[in-house]
Tab-separated table of N, CA and C in Angstrom:
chain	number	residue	atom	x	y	z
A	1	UNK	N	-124.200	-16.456	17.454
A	1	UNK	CA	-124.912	-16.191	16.193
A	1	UNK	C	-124.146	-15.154	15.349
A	2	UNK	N	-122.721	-15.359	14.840
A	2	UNK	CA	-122.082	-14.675	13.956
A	2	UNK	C	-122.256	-14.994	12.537
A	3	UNK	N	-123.345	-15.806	12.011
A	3	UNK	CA	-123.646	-15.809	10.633
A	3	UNK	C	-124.794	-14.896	10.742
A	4	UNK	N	-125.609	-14.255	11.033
A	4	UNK	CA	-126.322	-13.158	10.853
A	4	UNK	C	-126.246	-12.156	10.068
A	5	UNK	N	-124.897	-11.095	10.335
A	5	UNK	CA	-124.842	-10.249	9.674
A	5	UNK	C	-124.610	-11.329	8.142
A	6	UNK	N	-124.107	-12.252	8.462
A	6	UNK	CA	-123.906	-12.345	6.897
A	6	UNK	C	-124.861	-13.519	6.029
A	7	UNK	N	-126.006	-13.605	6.566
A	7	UNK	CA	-127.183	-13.683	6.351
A	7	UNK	C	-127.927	-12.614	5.836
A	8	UNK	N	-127.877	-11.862	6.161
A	8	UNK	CA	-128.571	-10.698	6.076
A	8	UNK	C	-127.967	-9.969	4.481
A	9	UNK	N	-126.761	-9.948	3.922
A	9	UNK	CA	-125.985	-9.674	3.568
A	9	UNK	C	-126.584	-11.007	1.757
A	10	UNK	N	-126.871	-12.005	2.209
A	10	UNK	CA	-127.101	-12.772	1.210
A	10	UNK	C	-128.711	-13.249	0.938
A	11	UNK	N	-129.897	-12.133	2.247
A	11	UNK	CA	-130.746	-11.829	1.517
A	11	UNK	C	-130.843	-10.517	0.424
A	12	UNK	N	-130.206	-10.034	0.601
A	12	UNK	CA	-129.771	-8.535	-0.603
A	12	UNK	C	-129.638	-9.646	-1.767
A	13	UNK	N	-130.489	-9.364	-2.702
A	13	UNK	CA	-130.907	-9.804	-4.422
A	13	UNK	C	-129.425	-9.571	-5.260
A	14	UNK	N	-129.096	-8.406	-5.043
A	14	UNK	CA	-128.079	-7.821	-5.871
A	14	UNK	C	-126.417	-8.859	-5.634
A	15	UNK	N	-126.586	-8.825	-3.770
A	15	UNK	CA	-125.152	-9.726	-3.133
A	15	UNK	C	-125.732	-10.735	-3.368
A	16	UNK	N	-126.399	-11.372	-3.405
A	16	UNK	CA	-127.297	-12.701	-3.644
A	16	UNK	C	-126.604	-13.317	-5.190
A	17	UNK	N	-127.292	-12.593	-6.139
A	17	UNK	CA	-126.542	-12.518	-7.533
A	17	UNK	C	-125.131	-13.004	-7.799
A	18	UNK	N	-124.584	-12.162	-7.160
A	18	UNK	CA	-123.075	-11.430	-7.219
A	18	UNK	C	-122.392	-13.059	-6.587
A	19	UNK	N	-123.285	-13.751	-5.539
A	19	UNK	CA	-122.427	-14.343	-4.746
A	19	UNK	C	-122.698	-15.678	-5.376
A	20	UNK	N	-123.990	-15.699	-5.967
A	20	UNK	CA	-123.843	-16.855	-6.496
A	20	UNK	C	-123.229	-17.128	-7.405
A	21	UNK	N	-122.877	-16.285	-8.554
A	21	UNK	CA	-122.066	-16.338	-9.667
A	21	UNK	C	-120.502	-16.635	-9.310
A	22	UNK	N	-119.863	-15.865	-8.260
A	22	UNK	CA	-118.672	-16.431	-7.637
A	22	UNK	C	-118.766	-17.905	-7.082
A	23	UNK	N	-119.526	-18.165	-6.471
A	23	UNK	CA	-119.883	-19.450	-6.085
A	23	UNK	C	-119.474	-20.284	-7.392
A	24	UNK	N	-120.452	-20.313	-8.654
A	24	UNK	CA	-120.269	-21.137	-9.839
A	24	UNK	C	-118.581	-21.491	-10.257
A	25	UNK	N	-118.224	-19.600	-10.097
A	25	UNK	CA	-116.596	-20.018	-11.090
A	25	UNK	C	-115.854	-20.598	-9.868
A	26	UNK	N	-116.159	-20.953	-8.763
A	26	UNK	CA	-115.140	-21.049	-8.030
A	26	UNK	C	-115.290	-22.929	-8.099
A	27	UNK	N	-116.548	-23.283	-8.215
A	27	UNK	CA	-116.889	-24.594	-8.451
A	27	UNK	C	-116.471	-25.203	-10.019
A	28	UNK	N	-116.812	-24.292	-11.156
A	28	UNK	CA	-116.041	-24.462	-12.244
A	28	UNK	C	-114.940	-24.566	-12.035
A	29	UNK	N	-114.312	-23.699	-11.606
A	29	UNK	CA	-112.352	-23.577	-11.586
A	29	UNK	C	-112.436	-24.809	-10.456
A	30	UNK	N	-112.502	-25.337	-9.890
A	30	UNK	CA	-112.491	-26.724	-9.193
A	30	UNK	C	-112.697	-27.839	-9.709
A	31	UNK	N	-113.746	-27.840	-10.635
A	31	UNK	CA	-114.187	-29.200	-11.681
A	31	UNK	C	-113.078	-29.176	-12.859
A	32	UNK	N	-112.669	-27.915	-13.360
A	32	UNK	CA	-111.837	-28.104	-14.124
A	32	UNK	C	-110.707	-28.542	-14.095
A	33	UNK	N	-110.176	-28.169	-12.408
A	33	UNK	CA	-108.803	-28.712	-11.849
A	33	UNK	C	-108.269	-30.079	-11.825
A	34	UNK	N	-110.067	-30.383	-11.539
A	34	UNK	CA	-110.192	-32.190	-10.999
A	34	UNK	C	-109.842	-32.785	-12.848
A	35	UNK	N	-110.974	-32.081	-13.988
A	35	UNK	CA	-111.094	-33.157	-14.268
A	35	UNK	C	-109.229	-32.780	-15.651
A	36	UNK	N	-108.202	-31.583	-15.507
A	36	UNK	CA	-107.232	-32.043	-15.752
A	36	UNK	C	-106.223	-32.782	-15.074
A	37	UNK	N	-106.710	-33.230	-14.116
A	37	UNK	CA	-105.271	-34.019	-13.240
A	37	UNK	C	-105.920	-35.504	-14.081
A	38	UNK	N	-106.798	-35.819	-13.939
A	38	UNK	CA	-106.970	-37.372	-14.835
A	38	UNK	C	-106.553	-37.329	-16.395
C-alpha cells in the first residue's frame, strides 16, 4: 500500500487544486501535440 501517502496528499484541497490544473496542461500540451502532427 504505497499509494497512501500519496492519497492522502491529493485529499489536501489546496494539492488537489494544484494537481488538477497540472493534470489539464499536461493533457492540453498532449492534445495539442496530437492534433499538430495531422
Amino acid at each position: 500500500m504505497e499509494i497512501l501517502p500519496f492519497d492522502i496528499l491529493i485529499r489536501d484541497p489546496k494539492i488537489k487544486k494544484i494537481f488538477r490544473i497540472k493534470l489539464v496542461d499536461i493533457t492540453m500540451e498532449i492534445f495539442y501535440s496530437i492534433e499538430n502532427l495531422t
